[in-house]
Short mmCIF file of C-alpha atoms and ligand atoms in Angstrom, two decimals:
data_model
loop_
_atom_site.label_atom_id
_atom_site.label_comp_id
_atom_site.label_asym_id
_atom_site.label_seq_id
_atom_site.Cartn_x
_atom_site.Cartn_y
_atom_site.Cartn_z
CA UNK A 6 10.65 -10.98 -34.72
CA UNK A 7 8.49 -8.38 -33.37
CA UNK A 8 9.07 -5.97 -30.14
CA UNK A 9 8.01 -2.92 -28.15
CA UNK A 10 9.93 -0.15 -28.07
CA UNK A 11 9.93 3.71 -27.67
CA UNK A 12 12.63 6.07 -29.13
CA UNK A 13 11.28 9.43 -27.85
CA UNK A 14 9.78 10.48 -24.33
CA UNK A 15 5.88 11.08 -24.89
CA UNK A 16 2.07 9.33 -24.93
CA UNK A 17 1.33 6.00 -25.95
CA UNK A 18 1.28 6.91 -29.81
CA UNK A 19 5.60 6.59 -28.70
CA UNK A 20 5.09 3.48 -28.72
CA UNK A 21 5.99 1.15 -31.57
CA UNK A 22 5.85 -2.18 -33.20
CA UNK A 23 9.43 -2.87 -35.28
CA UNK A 24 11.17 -6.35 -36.41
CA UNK A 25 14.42 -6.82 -34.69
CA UNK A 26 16.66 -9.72 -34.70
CA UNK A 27 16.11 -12.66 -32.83
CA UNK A 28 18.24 -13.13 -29.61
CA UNK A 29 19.89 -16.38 -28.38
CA UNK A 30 20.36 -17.62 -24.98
CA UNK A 31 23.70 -17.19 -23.66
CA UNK A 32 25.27 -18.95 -20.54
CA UNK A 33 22.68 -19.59 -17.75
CA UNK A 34 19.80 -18.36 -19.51
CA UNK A 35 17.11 -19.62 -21.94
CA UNK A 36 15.44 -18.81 -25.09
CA UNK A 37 11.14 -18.54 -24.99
CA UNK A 38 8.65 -18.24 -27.98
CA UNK A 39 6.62 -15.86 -25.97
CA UNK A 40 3.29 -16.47 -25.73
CA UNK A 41 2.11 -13.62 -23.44
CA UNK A 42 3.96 -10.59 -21.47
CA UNK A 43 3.03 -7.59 -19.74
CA UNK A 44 2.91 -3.99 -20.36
CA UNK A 45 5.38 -2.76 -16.95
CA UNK A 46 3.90 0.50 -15.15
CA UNK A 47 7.11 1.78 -14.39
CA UNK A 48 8.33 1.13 -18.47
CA UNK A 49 5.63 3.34 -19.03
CA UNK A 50 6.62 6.04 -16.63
CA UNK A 51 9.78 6.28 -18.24
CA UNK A 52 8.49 6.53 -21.39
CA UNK A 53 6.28 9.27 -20.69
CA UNK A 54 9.54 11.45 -19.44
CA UNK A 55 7.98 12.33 -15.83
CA UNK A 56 10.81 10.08 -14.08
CA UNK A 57 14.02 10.80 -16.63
CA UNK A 58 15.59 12.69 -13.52
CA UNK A 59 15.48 9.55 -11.30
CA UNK A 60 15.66 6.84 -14.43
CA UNK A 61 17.96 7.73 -17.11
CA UNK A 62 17.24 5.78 -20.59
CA UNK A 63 18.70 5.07 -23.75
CA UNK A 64 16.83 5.25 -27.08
CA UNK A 65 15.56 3.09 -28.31
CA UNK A 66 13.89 1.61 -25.16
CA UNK A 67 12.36 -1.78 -25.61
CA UNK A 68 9.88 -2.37 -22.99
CA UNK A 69 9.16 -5.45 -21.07
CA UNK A 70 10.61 -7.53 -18.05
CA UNK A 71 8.25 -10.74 -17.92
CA UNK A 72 6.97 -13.41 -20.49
CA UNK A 73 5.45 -16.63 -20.20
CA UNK A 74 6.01 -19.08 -23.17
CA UNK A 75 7.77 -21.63 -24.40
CA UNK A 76 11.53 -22.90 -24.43
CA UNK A 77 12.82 -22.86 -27.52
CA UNK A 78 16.92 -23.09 -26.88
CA UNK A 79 19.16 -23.67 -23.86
CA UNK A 80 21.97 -22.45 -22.87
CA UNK A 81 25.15 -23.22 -21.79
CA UNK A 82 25.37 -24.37 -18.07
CA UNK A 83 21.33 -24.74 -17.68
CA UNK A 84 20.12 -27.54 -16.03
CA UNK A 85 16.58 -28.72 -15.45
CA UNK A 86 14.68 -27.52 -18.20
CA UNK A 87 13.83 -28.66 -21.82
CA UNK A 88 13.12 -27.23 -25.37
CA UNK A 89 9.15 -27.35 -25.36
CA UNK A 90 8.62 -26.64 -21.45
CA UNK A 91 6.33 -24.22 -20.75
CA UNK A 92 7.74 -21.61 -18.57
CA UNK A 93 7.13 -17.96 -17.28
CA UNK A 94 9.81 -15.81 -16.08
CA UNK A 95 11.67 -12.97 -16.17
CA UNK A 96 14.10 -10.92 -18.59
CA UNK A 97 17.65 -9.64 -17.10
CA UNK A 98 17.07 -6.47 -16.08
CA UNK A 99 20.22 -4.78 -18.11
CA UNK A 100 18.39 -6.13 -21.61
CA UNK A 101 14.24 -6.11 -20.71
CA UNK A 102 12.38 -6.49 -24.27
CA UNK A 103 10.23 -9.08 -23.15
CA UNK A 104 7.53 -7.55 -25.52
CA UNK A 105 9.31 -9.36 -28.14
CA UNK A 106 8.63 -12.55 -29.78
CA UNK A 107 11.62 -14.18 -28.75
CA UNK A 108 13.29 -13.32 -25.04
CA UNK A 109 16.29 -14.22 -23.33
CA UNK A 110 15.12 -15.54 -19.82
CA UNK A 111 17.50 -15.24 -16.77
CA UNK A 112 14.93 -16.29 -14.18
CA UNK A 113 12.49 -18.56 -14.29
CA UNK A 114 9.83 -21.65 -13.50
CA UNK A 115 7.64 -24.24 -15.48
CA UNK A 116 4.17 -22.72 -15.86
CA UNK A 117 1.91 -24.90 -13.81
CA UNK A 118 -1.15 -25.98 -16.01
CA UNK A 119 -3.77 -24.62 -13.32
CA UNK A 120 -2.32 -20.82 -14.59
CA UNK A 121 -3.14 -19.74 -18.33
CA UNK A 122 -0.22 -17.67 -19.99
CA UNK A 123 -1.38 -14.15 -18.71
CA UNK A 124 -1.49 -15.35 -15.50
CA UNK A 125 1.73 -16.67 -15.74
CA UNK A 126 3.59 -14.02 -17.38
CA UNK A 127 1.19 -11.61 -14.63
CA UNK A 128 2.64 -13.79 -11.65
CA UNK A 129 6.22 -13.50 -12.54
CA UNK A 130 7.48 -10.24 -11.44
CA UNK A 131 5.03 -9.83 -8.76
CA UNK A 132 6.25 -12.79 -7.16
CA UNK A 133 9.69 -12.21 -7.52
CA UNK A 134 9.43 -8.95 -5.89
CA UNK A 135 7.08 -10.22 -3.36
CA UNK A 136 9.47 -12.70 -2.23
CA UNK A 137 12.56 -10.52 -2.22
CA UNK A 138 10.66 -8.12 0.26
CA UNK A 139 8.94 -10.83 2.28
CA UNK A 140 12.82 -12.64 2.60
CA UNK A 141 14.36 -9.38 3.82
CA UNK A 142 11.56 -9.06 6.42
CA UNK A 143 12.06 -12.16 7.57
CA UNK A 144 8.34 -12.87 7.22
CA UNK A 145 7.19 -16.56 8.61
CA UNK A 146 4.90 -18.42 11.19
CA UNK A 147 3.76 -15.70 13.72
CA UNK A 148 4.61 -12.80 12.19
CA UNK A 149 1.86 -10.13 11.93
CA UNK A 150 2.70 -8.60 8.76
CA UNK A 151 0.75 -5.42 7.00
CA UNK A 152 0.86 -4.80 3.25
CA UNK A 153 0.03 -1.54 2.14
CA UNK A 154 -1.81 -1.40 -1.17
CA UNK A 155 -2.64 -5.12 -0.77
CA UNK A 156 -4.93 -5.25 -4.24
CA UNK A 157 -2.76 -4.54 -6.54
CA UNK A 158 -0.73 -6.80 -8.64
CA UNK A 159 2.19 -7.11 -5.78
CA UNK A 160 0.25 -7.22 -3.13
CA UNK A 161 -1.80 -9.99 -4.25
CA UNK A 162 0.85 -12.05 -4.28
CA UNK A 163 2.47 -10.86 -1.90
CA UNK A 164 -0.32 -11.55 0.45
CA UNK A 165 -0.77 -15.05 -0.62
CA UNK A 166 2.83 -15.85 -0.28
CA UNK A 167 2.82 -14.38 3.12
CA UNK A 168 0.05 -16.13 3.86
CA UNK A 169 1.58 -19.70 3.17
CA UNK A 170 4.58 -18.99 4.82
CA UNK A 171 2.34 -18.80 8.09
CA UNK A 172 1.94 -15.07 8.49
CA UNK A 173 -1.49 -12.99 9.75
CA UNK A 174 -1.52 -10.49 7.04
CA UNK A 175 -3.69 -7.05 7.21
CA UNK A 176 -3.77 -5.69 3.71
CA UNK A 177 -4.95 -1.71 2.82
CA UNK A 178 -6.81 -1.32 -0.17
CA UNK A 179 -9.88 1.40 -1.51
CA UNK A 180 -13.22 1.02 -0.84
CA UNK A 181 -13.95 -1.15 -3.63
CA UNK A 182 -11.58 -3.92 -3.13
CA UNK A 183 -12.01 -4.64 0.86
CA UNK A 184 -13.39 -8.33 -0.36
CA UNK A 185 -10.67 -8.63 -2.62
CA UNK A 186 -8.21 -8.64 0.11
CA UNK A 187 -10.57 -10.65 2.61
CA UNK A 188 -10.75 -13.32 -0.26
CA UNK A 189 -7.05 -13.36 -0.77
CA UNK A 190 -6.48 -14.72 3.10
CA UNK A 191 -6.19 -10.69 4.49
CA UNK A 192 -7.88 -8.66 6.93
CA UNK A 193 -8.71 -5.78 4.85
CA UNK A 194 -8.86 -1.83 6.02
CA UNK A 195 -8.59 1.20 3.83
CA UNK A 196 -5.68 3.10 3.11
CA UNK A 197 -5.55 6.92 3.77
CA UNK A 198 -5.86 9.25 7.09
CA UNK A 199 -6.52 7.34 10.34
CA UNK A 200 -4.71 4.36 9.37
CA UNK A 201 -2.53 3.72 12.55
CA UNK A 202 -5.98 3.69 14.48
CA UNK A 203 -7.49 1.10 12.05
CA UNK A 204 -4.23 -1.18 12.50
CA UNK A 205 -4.48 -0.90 16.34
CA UNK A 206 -7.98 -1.99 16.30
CA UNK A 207 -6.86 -5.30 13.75
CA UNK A 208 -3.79 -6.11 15.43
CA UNK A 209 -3.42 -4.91 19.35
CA UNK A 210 -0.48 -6.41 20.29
CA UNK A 211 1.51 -4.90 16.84
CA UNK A 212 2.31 -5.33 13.51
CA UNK A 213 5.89 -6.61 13.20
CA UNK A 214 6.41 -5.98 9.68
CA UNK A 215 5.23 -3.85 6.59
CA UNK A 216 5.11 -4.16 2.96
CA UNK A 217 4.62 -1.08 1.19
CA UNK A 218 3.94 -1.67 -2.45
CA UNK A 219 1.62 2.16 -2.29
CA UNK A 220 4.17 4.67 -1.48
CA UNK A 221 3.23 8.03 -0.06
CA UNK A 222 2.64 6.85 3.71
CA UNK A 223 5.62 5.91 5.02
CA UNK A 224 5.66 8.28 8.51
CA UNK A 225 2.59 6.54 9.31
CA UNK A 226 3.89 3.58 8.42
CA UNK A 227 7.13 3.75 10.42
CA UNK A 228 4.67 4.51 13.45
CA UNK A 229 2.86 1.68 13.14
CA UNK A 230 6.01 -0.58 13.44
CA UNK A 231 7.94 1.74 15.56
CA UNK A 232 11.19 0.71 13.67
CA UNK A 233 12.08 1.95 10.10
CA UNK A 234 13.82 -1.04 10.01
CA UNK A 235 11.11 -2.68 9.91
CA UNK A 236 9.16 -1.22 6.72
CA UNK A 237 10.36 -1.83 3.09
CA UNK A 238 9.31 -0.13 0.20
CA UNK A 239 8.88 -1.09 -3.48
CA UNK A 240 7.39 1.92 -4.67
CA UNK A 241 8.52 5.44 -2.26
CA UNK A 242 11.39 6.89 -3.59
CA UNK A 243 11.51 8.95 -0.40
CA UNK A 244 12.41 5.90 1.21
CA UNK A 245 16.26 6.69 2.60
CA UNK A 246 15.31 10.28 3.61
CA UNK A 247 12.98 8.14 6.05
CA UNK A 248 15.78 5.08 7.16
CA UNK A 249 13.49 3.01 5.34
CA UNK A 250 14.66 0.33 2.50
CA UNK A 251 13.62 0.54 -1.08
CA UNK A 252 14.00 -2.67 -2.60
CA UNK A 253 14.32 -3.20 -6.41
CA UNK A 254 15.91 -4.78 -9.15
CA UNK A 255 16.63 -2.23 -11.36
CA UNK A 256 19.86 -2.03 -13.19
CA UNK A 257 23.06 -0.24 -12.04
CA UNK A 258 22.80 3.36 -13.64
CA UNK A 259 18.98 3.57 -12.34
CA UNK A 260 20.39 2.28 -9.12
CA UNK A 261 22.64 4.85 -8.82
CA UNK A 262 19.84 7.37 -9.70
CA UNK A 263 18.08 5.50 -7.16
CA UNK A 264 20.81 6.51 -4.82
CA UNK A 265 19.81 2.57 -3.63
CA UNK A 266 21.80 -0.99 -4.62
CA UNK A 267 19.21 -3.49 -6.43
CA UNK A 268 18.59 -6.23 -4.09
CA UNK A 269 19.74 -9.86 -5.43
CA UNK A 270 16.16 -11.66 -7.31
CA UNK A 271 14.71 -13.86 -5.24
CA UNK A 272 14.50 -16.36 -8.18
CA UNK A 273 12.84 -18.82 -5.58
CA UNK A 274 9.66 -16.71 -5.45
CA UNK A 275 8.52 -17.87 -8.61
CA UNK A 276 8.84 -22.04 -8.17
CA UNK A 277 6.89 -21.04 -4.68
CA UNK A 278 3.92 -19.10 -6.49
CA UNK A 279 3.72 -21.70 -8.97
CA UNK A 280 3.62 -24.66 -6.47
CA UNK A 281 0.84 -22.78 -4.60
CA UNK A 282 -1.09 -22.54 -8.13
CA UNK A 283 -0.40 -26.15 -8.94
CA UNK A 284 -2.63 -26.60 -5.56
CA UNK A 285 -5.38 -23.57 -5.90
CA UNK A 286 -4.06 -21.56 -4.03
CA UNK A 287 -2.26 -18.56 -5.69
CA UNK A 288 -4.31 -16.02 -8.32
CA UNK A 289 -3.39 -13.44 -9.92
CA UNK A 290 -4.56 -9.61 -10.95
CA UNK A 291 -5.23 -8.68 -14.73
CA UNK A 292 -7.02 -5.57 -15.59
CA UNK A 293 -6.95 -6.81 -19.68
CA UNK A 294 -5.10 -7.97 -22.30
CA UNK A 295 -4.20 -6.96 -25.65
CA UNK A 296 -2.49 -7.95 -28.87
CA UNK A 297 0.81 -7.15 -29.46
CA UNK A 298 0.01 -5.34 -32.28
CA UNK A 299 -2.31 -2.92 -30.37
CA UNK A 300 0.33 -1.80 -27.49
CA UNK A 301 -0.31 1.72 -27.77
CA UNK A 302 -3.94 0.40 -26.91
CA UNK A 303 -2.95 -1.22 -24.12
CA UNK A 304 -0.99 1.98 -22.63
CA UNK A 305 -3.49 4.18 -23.37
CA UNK A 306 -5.91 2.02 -21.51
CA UNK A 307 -3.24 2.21 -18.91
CA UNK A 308 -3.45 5.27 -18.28
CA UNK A 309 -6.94 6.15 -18.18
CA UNK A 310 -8.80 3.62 -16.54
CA UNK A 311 -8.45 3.29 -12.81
CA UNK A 312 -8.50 -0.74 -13.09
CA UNK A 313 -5.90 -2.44 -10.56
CA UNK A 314 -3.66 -5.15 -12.05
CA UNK A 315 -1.33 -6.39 -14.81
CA UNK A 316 -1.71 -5.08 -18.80
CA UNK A 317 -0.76 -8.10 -20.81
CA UNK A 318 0.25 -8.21 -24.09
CA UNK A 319 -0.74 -11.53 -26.54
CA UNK A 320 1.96 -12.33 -29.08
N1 NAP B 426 10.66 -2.04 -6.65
C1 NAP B 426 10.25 -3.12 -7.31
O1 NAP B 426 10.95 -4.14 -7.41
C2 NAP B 426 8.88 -3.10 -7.93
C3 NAP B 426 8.39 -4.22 -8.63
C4 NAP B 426 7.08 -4.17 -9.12
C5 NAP B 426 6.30 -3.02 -8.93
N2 NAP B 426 6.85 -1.94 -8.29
C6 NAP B 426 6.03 -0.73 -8.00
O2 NAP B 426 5.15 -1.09 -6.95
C7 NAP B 426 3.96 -0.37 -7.06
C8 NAP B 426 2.77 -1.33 -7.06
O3 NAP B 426 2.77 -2.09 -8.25
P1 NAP B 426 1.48 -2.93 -8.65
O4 NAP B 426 1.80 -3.52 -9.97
O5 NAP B 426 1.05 -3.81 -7.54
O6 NAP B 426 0.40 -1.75 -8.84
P2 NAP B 426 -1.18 -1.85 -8.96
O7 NAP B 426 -1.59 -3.19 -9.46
O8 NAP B 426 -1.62 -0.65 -9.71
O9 NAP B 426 -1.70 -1.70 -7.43
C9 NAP B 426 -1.62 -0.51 -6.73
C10 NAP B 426 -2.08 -0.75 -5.30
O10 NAP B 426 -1.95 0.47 -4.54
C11 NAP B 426 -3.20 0.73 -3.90
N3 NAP B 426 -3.31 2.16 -3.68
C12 NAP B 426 -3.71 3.14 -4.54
N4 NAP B 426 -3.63 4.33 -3.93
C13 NAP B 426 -3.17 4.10 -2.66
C14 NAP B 426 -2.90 4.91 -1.55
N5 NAP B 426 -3.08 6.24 -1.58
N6 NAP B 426 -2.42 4.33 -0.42
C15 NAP B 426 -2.23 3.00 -0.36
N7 NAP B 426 -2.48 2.15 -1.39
C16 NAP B 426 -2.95 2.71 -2.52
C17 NAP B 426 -4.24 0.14 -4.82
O11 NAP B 426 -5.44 -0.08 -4.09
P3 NAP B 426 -6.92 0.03 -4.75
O12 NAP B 426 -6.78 -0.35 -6.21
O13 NAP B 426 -7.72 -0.95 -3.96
O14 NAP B 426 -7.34 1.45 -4.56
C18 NAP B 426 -3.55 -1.17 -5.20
O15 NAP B 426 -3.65 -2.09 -4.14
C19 NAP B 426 4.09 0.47 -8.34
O16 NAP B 426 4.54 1.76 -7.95
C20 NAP B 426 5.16 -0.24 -9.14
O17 NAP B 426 5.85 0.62 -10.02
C21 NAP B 426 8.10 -1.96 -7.78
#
């Protein structure tokens, strides 16, 4: 089968195309004849060297932690699903390559026909993330809840989620996404300098929780809650200087880079995004897709357009 992997830091161009062998699922998890995944930001990072302080890797590096496809074996112990379901889901963190023809899938939920497989493979670690934040928060009906950087691929999600668990959601994002957010079931406001002010005027009586899936604000952020406690972080590193949580799922020696535990997956999140598609009511954010075969494509395009949401790759 084919995969995605890197063996040196560098550009795109790193990036290769190579046959490997075909996994198999093992207890709890289940084998997928991937039909689409997604090119992960962070994969990319790595690969380019800037984070191998924080994120130590081995070579070679196969990239990808989501896929949508279908079931091809089950393992031992799995109940609930079939060979031929169409899922989407996610690829233990300790083994990734879900830019591979075949994956091993740890997590997952049956595609719901309303999503086509980008959107599915798009939806499956933003709503796992989403919902491990927005369980920690304690998010539900009444709760005023902000999400910084609220037009990206998380924070789609995550404000749609939010939103049918009953919260009133105020979402940042630039300029040129302020309907975006509106659309999604937010009250929208920019990001940036004079954002405390901007929250007030939203939300007088307080915001009670925030999502931060930006990074880079989280002073003004803590002021706007008044409680570290109540801000977590997916994407500020700076986050325990500042008594604030970083959740992730990374594996246990970037954890310990980290200097931060991985969170247990909130496997739930992605049967609740996919019942909310099943009824309308849950999109998702793709900038574009690519073949497999044109991955180093699809990074470069990465990195130099400014477009918000998920890379995916077609296999
Ligand atoms: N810890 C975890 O478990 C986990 C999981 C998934 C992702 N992540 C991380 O979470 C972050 C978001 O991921 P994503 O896939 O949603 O990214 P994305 O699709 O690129 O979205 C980025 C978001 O940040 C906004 N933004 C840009 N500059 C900002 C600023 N200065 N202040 C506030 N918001 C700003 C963007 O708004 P506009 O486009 O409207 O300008 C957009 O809403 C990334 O750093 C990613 O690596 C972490």
């Amino acid at each position: 089968m084919r995969s995605v992997q890197f063996s040196s830091y560098g550009g795109p161009e790193v990036l290769e195309v190579v046959e490997t062998p075909e996994p198999h699922a093992g207890d709890g998890e289940i084998r997928v004849a991937v039909r689409a995944s997604s090119l992960p930001p962070g994969e990319m990072m790595i690969r380019s060297g800037r984070r191998r302080q924080q994120v130590p890797t081995t070579f070679p590096h196969r990239t990808g932690h989501d896929a949508a496809g279908v079931v091809d074996e089950v393992g031992p112990g799995v109940e609930g699903v079939q060979v031929g379901d169409e899922v989407f889901g996610l690829a233990e963190s300790a083994g990734f390559g879900a830019n591979s023809d075949f994956v091993r899938l740890t997590t997952w939920a049956l595609k719901p026909p309303a999503w086509n497989w980008a959107e599915a493979t798009a939806a499956a670690g933003s709503s796992e993330t989403s919902t491990r934040v927005l369980d920690r928060l304690g998010v539900g009906p009444g709760c005023t809840l902000l999400i910084n950087g609220a037009s990206g691929s998380v924070g789609t999600v995550a404000v749609q989620l939010a939103r049918a668990r009953g919260a009133k959601v105020i979402g940042t994002a630039g300029p040129a996404n302020q309907d975006y957010v509106r659309s999604l079931g937010a009250a929208p406001t920019l990001y940036g300098d004079g954002l405390a002010g901007r929250i007030r005027e939203i939300a007088p009586v307080g915001v009670d929780a925030v999502l931060d899936c930006a990074g880079g604000a989280l002073p003004d952020l803590i002021a706007i809650t008044g409680d570290p406690a109540r801000v977590v972080t997916i994407a500020d590193t700076s986050a325990p200087r500042h008594g604030v949580h970083l959740s992730h799922g990374a594996f246990p020696a970037q954890a310990a880079a980290l200097g931060v535990p991985a969170d247990p997956p909130a496997r739930h999140g992605l049967t609740a995004a996919a019942d909310l598609a099943a009824h309308g009511h849950m999109r998702v954010r793709i900038a574009a897709a690519f073949p497999l075969e044109d991955v180093v494509a699809a990074a470069t395009f990465m990195e130099e357009t400014e477009l918000t949401g998920k890379v995916i790759l077609f296999h």
